[in-house]
XYZ file of C-alpha atoms in Angstrom:
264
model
C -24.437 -11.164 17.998
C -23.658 -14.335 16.594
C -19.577 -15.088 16.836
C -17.948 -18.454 16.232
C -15.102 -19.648 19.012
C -12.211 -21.411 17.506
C -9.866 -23.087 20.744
C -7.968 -25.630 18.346
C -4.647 -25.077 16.507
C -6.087 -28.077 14.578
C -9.013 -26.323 13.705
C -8.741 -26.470 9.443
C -10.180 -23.054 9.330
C -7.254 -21.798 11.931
C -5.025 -23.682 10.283
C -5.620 -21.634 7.118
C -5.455 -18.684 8.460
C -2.084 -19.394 10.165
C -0.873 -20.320 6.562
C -2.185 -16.603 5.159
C -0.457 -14.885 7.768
C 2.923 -16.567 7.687
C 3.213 -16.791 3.745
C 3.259 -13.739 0.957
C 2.982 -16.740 -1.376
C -0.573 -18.005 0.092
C -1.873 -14.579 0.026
C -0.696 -14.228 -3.102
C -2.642 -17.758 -4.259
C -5.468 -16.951 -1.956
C -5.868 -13.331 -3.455
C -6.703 -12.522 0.441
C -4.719 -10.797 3.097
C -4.537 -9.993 6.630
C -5.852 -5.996 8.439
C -4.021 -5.855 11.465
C -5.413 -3.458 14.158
C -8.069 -1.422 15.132
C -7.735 2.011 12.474
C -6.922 -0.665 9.513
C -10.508 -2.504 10.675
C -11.956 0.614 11.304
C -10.404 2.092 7.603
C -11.895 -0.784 5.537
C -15.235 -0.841 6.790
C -15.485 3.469 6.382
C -13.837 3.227 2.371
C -14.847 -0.099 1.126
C -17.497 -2.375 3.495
C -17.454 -5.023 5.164
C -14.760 -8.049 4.706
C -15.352 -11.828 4.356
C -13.837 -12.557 7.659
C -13.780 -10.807 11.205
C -11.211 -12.242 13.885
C -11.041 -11.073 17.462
C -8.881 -12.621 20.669
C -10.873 -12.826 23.362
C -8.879 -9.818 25.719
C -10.169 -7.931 22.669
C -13.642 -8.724 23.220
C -13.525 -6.233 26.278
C -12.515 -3.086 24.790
C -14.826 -1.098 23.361
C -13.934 0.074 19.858
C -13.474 -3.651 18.946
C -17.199 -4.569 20.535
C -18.349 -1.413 17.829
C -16.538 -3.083 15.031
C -17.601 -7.081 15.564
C -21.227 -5.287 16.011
C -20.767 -4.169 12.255
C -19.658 -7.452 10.906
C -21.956 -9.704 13.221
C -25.187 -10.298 11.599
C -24.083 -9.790 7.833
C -22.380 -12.228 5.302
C -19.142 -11.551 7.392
C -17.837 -14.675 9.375
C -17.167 -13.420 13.146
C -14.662 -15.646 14.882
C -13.300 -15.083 18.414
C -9.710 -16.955 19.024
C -7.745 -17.587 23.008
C -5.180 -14.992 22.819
C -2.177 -17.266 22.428
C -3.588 -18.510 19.038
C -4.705 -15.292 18.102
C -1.143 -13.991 18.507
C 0.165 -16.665 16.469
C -1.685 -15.205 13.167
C -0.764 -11.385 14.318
C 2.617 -9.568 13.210
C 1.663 -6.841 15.656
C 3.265 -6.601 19.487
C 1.015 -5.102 22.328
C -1.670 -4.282 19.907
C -5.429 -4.510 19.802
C -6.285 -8.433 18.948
C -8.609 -7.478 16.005
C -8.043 -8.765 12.306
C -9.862 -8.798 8.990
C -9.071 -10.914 6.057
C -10.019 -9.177 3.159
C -9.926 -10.292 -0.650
C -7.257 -8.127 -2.721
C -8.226 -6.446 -5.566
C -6.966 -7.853 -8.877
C -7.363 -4.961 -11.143
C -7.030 -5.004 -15.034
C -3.892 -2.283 -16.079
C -5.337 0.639 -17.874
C -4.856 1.033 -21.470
C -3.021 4.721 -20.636
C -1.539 6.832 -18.361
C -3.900 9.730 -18.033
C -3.804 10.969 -14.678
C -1.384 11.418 -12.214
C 0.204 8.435 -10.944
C 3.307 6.646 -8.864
C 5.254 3.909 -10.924
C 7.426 1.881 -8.735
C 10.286 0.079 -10.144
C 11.337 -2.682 -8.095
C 10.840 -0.791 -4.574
C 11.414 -3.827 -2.245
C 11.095 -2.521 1.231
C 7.331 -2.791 2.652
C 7.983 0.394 5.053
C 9.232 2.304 1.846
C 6.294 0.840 -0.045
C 3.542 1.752 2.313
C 4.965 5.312 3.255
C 4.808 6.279 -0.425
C 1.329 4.825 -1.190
C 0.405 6.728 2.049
C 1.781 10.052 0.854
C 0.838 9.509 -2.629
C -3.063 9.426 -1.308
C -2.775 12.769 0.773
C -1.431 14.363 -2.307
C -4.524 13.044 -4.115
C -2.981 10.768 -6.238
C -5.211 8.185 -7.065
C -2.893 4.980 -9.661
C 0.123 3.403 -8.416
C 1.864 0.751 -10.804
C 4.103 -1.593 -9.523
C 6.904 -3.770 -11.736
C 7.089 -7.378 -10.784
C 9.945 -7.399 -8.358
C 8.569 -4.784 -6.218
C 7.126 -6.028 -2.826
C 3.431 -7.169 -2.602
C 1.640 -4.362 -2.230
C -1.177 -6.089 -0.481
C 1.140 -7.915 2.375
C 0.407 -6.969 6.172
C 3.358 -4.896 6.589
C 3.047 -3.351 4.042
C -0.390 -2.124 4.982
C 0.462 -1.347 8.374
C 2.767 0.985 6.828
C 0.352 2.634 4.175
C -2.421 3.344 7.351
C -5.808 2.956 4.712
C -4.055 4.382 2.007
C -4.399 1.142 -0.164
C -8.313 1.652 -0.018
C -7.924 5.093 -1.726
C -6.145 4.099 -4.595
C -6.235 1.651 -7.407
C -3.183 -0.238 -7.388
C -1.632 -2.272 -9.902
C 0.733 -4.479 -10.068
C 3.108 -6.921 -12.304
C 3.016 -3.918 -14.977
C 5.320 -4.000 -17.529
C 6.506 -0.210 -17.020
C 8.513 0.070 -20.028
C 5.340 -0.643 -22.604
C 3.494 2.042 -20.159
C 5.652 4.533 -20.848
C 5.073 4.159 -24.150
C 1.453 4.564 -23.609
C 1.711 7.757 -21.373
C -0.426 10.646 -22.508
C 1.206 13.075 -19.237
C 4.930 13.594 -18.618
C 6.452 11.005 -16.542
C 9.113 12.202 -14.316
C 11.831 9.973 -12.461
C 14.274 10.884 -9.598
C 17.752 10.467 -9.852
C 20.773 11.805 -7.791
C 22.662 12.257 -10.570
C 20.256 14.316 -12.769
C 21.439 17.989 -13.250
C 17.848 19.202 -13.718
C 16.225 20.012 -9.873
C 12.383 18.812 -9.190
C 11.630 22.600 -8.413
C 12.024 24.082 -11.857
C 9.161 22.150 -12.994
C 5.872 23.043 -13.581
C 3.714 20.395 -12.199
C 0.764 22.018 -11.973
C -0.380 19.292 -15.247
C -0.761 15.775 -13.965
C 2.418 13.807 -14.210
C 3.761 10.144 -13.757
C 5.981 9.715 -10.743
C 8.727 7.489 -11.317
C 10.774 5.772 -8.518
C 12.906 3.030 -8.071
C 14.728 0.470 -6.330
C 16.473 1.346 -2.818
C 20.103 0.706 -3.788
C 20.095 1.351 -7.784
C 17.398 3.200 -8.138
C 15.243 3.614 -11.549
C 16.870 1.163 -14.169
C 18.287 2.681 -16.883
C 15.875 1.623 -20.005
C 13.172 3.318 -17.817
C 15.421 6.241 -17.068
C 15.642 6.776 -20.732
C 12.534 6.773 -21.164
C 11.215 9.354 -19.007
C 9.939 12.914 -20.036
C 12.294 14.611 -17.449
C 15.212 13.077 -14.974
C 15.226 15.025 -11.825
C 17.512 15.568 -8.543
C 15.842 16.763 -5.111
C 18.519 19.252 -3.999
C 19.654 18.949 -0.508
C 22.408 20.545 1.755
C 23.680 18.158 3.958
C 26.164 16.195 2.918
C 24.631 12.839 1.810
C 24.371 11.146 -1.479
C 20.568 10.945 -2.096
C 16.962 10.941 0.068
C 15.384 7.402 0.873
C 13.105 6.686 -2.128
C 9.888 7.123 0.515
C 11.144 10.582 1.338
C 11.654 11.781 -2.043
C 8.301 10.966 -3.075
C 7.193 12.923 -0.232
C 8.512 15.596 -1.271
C 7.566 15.451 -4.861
C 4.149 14.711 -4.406
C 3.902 17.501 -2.152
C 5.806 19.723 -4.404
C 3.053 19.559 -6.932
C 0.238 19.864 -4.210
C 2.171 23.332 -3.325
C 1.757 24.623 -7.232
C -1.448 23.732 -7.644
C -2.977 24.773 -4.858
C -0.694 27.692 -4.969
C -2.447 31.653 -6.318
């Protein structure tokens, strides 16, 4: 097992790597992000292979399901570095975890010419959590596109995959669409949530593939989009609040149409 040790902070390779994980704007430019953890590692080597660059503290090098995971990488055109704790910790976002990190290359992924199959549009959806919850449902429903306006949070940024738990490798994912010209290039019905919409999610049939539409946290879907959806729904509720958090109602859309067609 061949590993490289790193013990410098002015190390230019570390110092890189300390600029990926503190800046959405380097990943961005680097079209690379940070795995954090174990089940992430362990995620991205099971759906997609094996990533440019392995990174391990040296604590980690004791436990076991790291030692099975640098074994993978070691040997192959993956770079294996090991890293003293204290600078390892500097580059992780993640307290009392398991000191194991890939940087992987984000995928940069052409929009499709139509909506054909069913699919979550995000409009402006800002909070990673919110962002990586509904990727995560939207993959256990079997959904397999998500679109994403410019404005909405980087879909590819470490929080947001800690939220999403391997999610992102199950879908394509698109972003800085222009939502309003795919609408107009939707061959399904495209549905968007609103509190305010009379008609309820459950008297639809959605056993058809549809277009999910869902929007910022505070204002929700803007209202040229609104327009321009096949059918404005409400979740209906009981308890006496305004509206669902936007990662919640997807939930429970997505899994709305997994219970009709899965449903005799």
């Amino acid at each position: 097992m061949t590993i490289k040790s790193i013990s410098s902070r002015d190390n230019p390779l570390y110092k890189e790597l300390k600029h990926l994980a503190a800046s959405s704007q380097a990943r961005r430019k680097a079209g690379r992000t940070l795995l954090d953890g174990v089940h992430l590692c362990e995620a991205y080597l099971e759906k997609v292979g094996l990533p440019p660059l392995c990174i391990v503290g040296e604590t980690a090098m004791l436990n076991g399901e790291v030692i099975v995971i640098v074994q993978q990488c070691s040997g192959t055109a993956t770079q294996c570095i090991v890293l003293p704790d204290a600078l390892f910790h500097a580059l992780s976002q993640v307290e009392h975890g398991v000191d194991l990190l890939f940087v992987i290359d984000t995928p940069d992924l052409p929009t499709p010419p139509r909506l054909t199959q069913s699919a979550v549009l995000l409009d402006k959806v800002q909070d990673p959590g919110n962002f990586g919850s509904i990727v995560r449902s939207a993959a256990a429903a079997g959904i397999k596109q998500v679109f994403c306006s410019a404005g909405t949070t980087f879909a590819w940024s470490p929080k947001v995959m800690r939220a999403g738990m391997g999610a992102h490798f199950l879908l394509e994912i698109f972003e800085g669409v222009d939502l309003s010209d795919l609408l107009g290039r939707s061959d399904i019905p495209v549905i968007a949530t609103s509190s305010h919409a009379e008609k309820q999610l459950y008297e639809l049939d959605l056993r058809q593939p549809v277009a999910w539409l869902f929007g910022h946290e505070g204002q929700g879907v803007t209202d040229d989009l609104l327009a321009r959806a096949t059918h404005r729904i409400s979740i209906p509720h009981l308890g006496d609040i305004e509206s669902l958090n936007v990662a919640a109602s997807s939930a429970v859309c997505f899994f709305e149409q997994v219970r009709q067609q899965t449903s005799r």
